[in-house]
XYZ file of C-alpha atoms in Angstrom:
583
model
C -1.565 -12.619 14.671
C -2.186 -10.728 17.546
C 1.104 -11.286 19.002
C 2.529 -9.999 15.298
C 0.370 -6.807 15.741
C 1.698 -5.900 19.239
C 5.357 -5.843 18.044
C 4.294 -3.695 15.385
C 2.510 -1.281 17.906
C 4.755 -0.951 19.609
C 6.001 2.447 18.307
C 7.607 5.588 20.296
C 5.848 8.901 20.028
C 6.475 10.941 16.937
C 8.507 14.011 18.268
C 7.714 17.204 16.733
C 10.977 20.236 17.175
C 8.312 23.199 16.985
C 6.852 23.692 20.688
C 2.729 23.976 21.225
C 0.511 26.366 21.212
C -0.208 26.555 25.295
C -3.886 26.637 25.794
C -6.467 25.338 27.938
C -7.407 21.973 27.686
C -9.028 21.111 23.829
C -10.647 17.832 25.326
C -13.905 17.661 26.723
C -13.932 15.771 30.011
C -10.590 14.554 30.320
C -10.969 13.522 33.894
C -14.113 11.410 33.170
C -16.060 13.491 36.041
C -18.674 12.943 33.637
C -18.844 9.338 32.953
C -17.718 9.269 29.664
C -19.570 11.565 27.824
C -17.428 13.231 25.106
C -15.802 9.560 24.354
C -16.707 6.661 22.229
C -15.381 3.645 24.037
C -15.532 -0.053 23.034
C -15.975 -1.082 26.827
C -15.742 0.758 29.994
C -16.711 2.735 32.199
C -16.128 6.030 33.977
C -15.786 4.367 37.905
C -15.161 6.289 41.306
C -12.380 5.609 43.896
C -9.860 4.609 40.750
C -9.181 8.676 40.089
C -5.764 10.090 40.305
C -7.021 13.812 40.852
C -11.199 14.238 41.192
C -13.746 11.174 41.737
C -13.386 9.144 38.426
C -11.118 7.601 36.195
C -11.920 5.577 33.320
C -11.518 2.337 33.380
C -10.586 0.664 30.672
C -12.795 -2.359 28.912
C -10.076 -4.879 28.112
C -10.992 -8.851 27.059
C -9.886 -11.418 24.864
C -10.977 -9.579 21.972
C -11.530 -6.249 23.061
C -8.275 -3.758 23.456
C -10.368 -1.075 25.407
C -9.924 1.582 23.189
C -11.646 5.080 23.896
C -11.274 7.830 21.544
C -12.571 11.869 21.046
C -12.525 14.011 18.138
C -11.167 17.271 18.752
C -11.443 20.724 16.680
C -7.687 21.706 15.773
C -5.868 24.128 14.006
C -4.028 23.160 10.700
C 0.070 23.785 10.961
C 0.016 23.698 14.683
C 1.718 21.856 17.232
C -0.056 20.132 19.834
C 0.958 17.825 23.099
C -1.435 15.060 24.310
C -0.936 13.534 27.675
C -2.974 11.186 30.174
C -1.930 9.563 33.480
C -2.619 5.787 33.391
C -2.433 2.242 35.216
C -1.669 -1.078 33.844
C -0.298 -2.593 31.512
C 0.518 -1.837 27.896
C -1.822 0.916 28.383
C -1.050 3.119 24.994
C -2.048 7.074 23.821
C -2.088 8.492 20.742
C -3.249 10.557 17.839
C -5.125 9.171 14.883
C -2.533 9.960 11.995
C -0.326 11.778 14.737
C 2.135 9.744 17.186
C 1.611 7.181 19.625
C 3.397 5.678 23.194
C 2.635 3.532 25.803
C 4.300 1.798 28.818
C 4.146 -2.011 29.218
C 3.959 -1.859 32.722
C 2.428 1.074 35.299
C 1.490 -0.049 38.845
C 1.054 3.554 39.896
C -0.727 6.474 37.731
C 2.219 7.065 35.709
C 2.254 10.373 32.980
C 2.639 9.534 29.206
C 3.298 12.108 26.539
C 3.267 12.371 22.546
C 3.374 15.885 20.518
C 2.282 15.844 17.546
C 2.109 18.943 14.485
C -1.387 18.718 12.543
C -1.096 18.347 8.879
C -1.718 21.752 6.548
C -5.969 20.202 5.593
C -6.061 19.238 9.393
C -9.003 20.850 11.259
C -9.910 17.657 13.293
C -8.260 15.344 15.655
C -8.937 11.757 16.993
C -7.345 11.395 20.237
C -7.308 7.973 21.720
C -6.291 5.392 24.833
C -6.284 2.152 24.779
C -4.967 -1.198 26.473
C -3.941 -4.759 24.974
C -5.897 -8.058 24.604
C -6.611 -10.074 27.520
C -3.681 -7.513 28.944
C -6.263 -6.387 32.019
C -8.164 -3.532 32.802
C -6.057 -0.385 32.888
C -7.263 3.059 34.304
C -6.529 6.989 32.757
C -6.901 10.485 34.314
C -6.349 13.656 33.477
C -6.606 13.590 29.319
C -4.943 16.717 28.204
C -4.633 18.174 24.732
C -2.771 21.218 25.383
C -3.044 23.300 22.242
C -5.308 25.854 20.353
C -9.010 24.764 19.764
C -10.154 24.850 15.984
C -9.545 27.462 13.828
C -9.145 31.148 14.035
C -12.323 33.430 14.050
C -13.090 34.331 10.790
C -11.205 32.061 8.801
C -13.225 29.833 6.149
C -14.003 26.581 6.873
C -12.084 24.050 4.291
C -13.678 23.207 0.728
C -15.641 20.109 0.984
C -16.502 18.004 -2.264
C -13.124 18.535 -3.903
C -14.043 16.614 -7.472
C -12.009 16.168 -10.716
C -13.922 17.726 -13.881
C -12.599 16.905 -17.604
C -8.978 15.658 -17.918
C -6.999 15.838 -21.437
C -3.205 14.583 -22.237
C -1.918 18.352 -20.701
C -4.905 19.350 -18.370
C -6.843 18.245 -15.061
C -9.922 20.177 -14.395
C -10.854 20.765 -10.219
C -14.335 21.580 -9.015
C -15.444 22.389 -5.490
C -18.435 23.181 -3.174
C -18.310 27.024 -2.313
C -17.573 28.213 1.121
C -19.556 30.675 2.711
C -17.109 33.455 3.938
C -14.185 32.910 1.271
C -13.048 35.544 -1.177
C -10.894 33.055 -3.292
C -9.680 29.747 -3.304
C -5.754 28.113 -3.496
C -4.865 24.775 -5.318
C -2.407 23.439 -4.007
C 0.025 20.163 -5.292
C 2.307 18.972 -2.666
C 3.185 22.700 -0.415
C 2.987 24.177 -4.323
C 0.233 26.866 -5.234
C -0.649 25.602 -8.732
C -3.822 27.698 -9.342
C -5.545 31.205 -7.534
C -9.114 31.522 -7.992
C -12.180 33.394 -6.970
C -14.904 30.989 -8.223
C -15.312 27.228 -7.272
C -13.206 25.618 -10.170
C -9.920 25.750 -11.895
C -8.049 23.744 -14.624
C -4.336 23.187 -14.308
C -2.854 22.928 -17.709
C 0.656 22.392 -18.926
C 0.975 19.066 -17.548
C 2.790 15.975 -18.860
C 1.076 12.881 -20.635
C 0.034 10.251 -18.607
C 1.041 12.398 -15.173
C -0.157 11.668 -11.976
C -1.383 14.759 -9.679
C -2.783 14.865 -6.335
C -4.127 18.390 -5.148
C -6.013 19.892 -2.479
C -7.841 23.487 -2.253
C -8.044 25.602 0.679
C -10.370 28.799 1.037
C -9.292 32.217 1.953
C -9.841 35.727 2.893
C -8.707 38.330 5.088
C -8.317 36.923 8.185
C -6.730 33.811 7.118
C -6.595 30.488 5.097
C -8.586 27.765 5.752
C -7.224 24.131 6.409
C -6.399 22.206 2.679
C -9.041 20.363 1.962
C -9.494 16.260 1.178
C -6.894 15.462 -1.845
C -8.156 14.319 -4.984
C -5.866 12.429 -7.798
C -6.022 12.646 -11.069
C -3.769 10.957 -14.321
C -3.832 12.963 -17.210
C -4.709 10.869 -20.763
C -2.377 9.596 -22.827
C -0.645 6.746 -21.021
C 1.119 3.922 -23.362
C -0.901 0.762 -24.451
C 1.321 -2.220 -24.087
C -0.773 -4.356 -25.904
C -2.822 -6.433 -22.979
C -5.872 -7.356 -23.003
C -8.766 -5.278 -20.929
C -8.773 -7.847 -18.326
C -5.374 -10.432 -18.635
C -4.303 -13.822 -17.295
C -0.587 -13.489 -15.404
C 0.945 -16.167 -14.376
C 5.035 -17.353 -12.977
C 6.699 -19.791 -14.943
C 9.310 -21.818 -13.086
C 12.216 -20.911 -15.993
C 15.088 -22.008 -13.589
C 14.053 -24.597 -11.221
C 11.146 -27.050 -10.875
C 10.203 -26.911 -7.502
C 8.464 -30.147 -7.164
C 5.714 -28.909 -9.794
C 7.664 -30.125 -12.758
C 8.830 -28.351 -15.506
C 6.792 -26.741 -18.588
C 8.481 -26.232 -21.129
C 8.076 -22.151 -23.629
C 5.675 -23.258 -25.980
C 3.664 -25.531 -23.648
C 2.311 -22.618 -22.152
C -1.188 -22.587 -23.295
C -2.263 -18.870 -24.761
C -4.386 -18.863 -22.022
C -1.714 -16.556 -20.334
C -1.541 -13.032 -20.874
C 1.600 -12.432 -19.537
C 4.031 -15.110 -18.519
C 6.550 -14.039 -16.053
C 9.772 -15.777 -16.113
C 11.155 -16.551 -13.047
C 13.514 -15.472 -11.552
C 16.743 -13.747 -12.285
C 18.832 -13.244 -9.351
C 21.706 -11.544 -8.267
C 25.319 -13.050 -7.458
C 25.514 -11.461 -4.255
C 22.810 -9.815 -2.229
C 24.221 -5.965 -2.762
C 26.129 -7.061 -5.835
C 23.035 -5.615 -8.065
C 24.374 -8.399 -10.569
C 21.397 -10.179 -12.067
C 21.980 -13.659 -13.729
C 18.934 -15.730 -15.352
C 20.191 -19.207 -15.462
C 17.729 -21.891 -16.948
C 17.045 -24.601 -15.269
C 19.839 -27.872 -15.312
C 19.004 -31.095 -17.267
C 19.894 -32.706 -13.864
C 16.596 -30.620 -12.184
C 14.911 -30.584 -15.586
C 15.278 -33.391 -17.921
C 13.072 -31.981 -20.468
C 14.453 -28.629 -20.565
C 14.124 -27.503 -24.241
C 17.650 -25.772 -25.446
C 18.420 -22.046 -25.155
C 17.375 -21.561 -28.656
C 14.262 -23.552 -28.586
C 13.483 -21.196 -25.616
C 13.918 -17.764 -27.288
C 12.106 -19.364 -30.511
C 9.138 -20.187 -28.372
C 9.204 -16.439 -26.576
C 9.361 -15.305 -30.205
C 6.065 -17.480 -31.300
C 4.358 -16.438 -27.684
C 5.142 -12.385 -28.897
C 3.785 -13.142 -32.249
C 0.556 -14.196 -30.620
C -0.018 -11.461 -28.726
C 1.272 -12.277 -25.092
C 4.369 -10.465 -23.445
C 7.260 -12.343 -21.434
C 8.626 -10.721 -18.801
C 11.453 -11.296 -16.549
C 11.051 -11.821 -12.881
C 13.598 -10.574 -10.282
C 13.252 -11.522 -6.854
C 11.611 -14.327 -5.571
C 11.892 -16.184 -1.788
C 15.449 -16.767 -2.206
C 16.714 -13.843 -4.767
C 17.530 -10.997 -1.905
C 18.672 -7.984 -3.905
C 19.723 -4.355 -2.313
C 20.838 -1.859 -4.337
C 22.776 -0.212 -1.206
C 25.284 1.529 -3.684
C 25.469 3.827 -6.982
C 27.729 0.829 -8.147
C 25.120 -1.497 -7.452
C 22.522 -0.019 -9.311
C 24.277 0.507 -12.411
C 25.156 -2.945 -12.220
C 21.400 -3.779 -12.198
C 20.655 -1.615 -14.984
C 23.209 -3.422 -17.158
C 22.952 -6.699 -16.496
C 19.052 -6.716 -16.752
C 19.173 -5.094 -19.921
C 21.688 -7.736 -21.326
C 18.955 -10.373 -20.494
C 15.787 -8.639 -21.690
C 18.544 -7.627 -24.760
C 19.372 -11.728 -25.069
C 15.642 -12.831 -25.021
C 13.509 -9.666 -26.810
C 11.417 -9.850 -23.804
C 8.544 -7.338 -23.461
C 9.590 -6.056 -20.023
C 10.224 -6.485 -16.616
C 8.625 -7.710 -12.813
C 10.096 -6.828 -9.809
C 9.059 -9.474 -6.983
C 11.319 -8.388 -4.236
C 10.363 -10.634 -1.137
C 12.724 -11.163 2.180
C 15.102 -8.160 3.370
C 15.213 -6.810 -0.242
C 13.677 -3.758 0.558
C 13.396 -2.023 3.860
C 12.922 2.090 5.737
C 15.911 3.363 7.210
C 14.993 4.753 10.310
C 13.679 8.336 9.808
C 12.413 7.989 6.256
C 8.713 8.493 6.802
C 7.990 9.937 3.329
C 7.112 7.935 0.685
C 6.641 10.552 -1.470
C 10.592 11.960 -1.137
C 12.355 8.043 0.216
C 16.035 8.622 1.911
C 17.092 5.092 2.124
C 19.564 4.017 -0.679
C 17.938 0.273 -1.341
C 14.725 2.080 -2.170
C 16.653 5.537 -3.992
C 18.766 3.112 -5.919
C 15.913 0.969 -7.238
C 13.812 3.489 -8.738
C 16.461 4.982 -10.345
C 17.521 1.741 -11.833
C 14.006 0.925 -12.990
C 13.481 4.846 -14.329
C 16.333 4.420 -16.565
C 15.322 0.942 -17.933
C 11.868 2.253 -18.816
C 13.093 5.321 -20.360
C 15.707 3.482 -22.020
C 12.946 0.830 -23.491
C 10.307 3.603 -24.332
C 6.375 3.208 -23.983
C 5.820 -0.714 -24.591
C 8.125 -1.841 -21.963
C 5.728 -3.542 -19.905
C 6.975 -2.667 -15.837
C 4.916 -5.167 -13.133
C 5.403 -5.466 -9.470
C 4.383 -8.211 -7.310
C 5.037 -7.667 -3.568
C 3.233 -8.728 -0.585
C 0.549 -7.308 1.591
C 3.130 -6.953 4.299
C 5.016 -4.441 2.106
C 1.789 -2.762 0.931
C -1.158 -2.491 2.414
C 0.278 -2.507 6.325
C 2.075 0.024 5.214
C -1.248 1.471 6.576
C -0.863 0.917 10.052
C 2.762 0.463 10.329
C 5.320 2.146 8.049
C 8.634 1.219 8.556
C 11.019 4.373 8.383
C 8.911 5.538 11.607
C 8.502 2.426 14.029
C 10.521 0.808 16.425
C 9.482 -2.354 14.587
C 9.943 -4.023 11.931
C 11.421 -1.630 9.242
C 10.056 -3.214 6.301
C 6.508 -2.786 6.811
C 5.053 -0.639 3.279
C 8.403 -0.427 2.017
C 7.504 -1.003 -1.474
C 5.115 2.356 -1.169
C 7.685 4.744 -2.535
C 8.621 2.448 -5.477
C 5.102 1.911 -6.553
C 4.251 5.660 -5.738
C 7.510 7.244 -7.801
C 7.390 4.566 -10.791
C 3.224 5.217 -10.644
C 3.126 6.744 -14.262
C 5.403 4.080 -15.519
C 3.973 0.830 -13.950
C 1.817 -1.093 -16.128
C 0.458 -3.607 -13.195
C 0.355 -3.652 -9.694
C -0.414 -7.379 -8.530
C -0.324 -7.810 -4.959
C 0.517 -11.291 -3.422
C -2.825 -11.902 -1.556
C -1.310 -15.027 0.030
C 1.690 -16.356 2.607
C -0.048 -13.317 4.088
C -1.157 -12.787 8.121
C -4.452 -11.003 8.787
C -4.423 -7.211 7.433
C -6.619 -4.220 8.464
C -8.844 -2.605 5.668
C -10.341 0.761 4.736
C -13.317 -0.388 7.184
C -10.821 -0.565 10.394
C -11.669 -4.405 10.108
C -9.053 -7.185 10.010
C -9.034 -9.001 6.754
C -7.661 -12.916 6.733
C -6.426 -14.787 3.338
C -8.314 -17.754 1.743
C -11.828 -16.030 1.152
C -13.302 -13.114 -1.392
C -13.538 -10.761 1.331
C -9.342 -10.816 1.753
C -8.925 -9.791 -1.735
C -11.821 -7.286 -2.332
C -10.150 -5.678 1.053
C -6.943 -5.356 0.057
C -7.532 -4.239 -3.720
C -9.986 -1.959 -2.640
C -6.920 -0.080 -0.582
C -4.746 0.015 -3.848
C -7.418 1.024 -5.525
C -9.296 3.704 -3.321
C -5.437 5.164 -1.394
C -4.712 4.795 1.939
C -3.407 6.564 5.262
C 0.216 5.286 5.544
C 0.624 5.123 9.186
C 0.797 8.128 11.114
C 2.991 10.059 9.016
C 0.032 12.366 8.108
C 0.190 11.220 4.279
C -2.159 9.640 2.049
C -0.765 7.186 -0.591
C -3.236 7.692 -3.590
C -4.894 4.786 -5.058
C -3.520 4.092 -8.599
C -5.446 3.577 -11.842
C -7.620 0.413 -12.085
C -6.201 -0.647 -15.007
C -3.034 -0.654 -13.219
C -4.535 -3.165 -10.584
C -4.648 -6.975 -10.276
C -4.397 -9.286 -7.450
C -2.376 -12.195 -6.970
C -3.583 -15.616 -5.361
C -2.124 -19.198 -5.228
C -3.218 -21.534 -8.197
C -3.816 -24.829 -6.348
C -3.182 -25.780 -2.527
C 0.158 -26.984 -2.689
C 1.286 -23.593 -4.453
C 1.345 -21.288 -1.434
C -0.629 -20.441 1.958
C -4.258 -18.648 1.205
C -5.319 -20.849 -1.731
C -9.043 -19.374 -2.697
C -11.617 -21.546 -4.357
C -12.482 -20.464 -7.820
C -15.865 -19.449 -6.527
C -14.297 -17.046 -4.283
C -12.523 -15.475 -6.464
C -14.722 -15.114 -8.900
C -16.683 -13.284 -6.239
C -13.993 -10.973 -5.422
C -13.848 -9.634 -9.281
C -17.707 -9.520 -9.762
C -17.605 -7.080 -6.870
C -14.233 -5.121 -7.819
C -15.460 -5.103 -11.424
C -19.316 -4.621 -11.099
C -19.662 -3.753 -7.457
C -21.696 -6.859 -7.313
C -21.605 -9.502 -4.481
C -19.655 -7.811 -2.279
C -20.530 -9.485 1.304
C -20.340 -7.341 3.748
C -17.686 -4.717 2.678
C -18.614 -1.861 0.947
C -15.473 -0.749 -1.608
C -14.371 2.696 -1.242
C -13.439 2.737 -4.579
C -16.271 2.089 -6.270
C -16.750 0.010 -8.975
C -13.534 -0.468 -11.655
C -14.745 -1.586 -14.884
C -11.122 -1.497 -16.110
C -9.677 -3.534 -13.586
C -6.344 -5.227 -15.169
C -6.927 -8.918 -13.537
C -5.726 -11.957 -12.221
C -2.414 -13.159 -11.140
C -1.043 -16.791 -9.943
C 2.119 -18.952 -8.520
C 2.339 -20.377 -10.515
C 1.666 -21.569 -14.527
C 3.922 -24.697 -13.218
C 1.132 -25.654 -9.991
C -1.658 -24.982 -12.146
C -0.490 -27.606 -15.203
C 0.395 -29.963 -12.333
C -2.940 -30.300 -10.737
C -4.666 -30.186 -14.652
C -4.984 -26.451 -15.293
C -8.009 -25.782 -12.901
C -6.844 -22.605 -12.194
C -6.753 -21.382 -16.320
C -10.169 -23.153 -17.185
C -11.950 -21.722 -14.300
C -10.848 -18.265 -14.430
C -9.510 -16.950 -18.527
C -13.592 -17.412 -19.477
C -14.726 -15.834 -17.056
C -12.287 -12.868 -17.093
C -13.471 -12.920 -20.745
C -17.128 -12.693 -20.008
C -16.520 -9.678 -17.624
C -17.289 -6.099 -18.740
């Protein structure tokens, strides 16, 4: 993986039009004339006769397993603009800002200058400035650290409002309380760069707000010498969001509808009522950009006990009747779709409806895997995307939800790689590979509309957690990791913005139902771990969720119904009872 990782890293300094502040130097012994007091190193040491200027450099504790990394945390302005810089010596020797840019040069043999500038975020009052090498790369040596910029805030000016908490919430209202800050004469709420509330005391409610709306704010402090850096952001969905008619905690599973692939086929109303929700897949498109989707059933020839196309909708209709939804699943491995035109998407819009229309299915999953989604380079906000495959798809799937009204039942399935390293690498801003978190601004604009989130924790390559740790697939701790992010939020990269976690009954997790099914099978017991602790914050190992228990967490999701009847349903007896028996 670690080969996979330094591709990623790979990454050219985020470059920021506004010049810096010109200051003395913000870091505290940058030269390392003082061992290396002021940093917090994984290995290293400060050693003489290596210096460029003075009688010490640092040198750099690379092994194996180690990458050498040194960091400081700095006092820093909020809205300002700020250049970082170091000589080094090595190889892939890289600097950079926690949150902020990055660079690096693969090769130095002399002390050679890098660079990044970076503009601190409007809550930023701290910095973490770092240097590090590569594994098993060598030992590389740095000099002169400088952050040339303004140090912390300006006299007088508050500090930020710690303890930002949400109070009551109703269908049209969130309610905001705060610690008070000693020095402030009011307080500003803000929601995006939008004032939403003034205050003088350590509360407000913001009213007038839609049904089942998702909010983030922050509140900064004030008085007359300034404002005070925005504080943490808290999120809040106001009541009132449609009940589709699933269970607290529901069963999901993929139904081979057009192929077999080596599993065999089941046949509609074989499906035991075990299953929740039964997705069907997959419709795909004629042409990649064609935005075309057919659903074709699987041939006799592949399927000799296909039922008929009646027998098929009579057996969605008896499913329906007994409480369970049917979906239809776009996507898969092979089903590449980008909507890269206007044309495109209405195309999508119409031809998905005609299906759902020719079925009376419940709703809709998009499981876009491959090159169907991707960043354009530049488009580093999830919040606001730019590129047209992402622009065109949540329009398409904004119009088909309005158009179907508050049961259509809207699930996504991507994987980790579009997700949660999203949080180290985000694709519109890295020289690599421009797909990483790409499904972030779908899930975050279609966040008040999506029923279930369910994450393919499998055919997945290690992936770094809220605890800086990397997680790896096949074990309870992989999936508590990784649903903990969705539920909790997450830094996306160093773009400065925090993808909020989403609501827990919006949250399942997806895992292979036998061996044969898909890379990081998990062994009933596992997962069974990995929703005690999600659920009841129980038997968590050694991770320690950020986002607390979730009582109302949606559930369980597999690939496939097919695997699971083929090697005798273990996946459906071990796991429907005990979703059943949880809270």
């Amino acid at each position: 993986m670690r080969s996979v990782l330094f591709a990623g890293a790979l990454v050219a300094g985020l470059l920021v039009a506004a010049p810096p502040a010109h200051a003395a130097n913000v870091l505290a012994n940058g030269g390392f004339e003082q061992g290396l007091a002021g940093w917090t190193c994984s290995g290293g040491a400060s050693v003489a006769g290596t210096a460029r200027t003075g009688a010490s450099a640092l040198a750099g504790g690379v092994t194996a397993g180690d990458n050498g990394r040194c960091a400081q945390t700095v006092r820093v302005r909020p809205d300002t603009a700020y250049t970082l810089s170091a000589w080094v010596r090595g190889d892939y020797v890289h600097l950079g800002v926690t949150g902020g840019g990055r660079t690096w040069t693969p090769s130095a043999a002399g002390y050679t200058k890098l660079s990044v500038s970076f503009t601190t975020g409007p809550a930023q009052t701290e910095a973490e400035v770092y240097l590090h090498g590569w594994y098993g790369a060598g030992t590389y040596l740095a000099d002169d650290v400088e952050l040339d910029g303004p140090g912390g805030p300006s006299p007088g000016v508050p500090a930020a409002p710690g303890a930002v908490r949400l109070g009551a919430v109703t269908g049209g209202s969130i309610e905001l309380a705060w610690d008070a800050v000693d020095g402030a004469a009011g307080y500003r709420v803000y929601e995006g760069s939008d004032v939403r509330a003034t205050v003088t005391g350590t509360s407000a409610t913001l009213t007038g707000l839609d049904a089942c709306s998702t909010h983030t704010y922050a509140v900064a402090a004030y008085n007359d010498a300034g404002e005070s850096g925005r504080s943490a952001t808290v999120t809040g969905t106001t009541e009132g969001c449609a009940d589709v008619g699933l269970p607290k905690h529901a069963l999901i599973g993929y139904l081979h509808a057009s192929f077999a692939n080596g599993s065999g086929y089941v046949r509609m109303a074989d499906v035991p009522d075990a299953w929740d929700v039964v997705n069907l897949a997959f419709g795909e498109p004629t042409t990649p950009t064609s935005g075309d989707i057919r659903f074709e059933r699987c041939p006799v020839s592949e399927c000799p006990d296909v039922e008929s196309d009646a027998e098929f909708a009579a057996a969605i209709r008896a499913k329906q009747a007994r409480g369970k939804k049917v979906l239809l699943s776009i996507g898969g491995q092979n089903g590449q779709v980008r909507l890269t035109t206007a044309a495109a998407r209405d195309a999508f819009v119409r031809s998905v409806s005609a299906i759902i229309d020719r079925y009376g299915l419940d709703g809709l999953d998009i499981d876009f895997e491959g090159h169907s989604l991707y960043l354009d380079k530049g488009d580093s906000d999830f919040r606001n995307p730019t590129t047209p495959v992402i622009v065109n798809l949540v329009s398409a799937l904004e119009e088909l939800t309005a158009k179907y009204g508050d049961g259509f039942v809207l699930t996504m399935a991507p994987e980790t790689f579009f997700v949660q390293v999203g949080h180290q690498f985000y694709g519109g801003t890295s020289s690599g590979d421009n797909r990483t978190g790409a499904y972030l601004p779908v899930i975050h604009a279609m966040r008040d509309e999506l029923t279930v989130l369910h994450v393919q924790d499998y055919n997945s390559g290690p992936v770094m957690g809220l605890d800086g740790r990397y997680h790896h697939m096949g074990g309870a701790d992989f999936h508590i990791a990784m649903t903990d992010m969705l539920k909790a939020g997450f830094t996306v990269a160093d773009t400065g913005r925090t993808f909020p976690g989403l609501r827990p009954e919006q949250i399942a997790f997806g895992v292979p139902a036998a061996v044969s099914a898909g890379n990081g099978h998990t062994p009933p017991a596992q997962v069974q771990q990995a929703l005690t602790c999600l659920v009841e914050g129980r038997r968590c190992g050694s991770y320690e969720p950020r986002g607390g228990p979730s009582p109302a967490l949606r559930g369980l999701m597999t690939w496939s119904i097919n695997w699971d009847r083929y090697y005798g349903w273990e996946f459906m007896n071990a796991h429907e009872p005990f979703l059943n028996s949880l809270p």
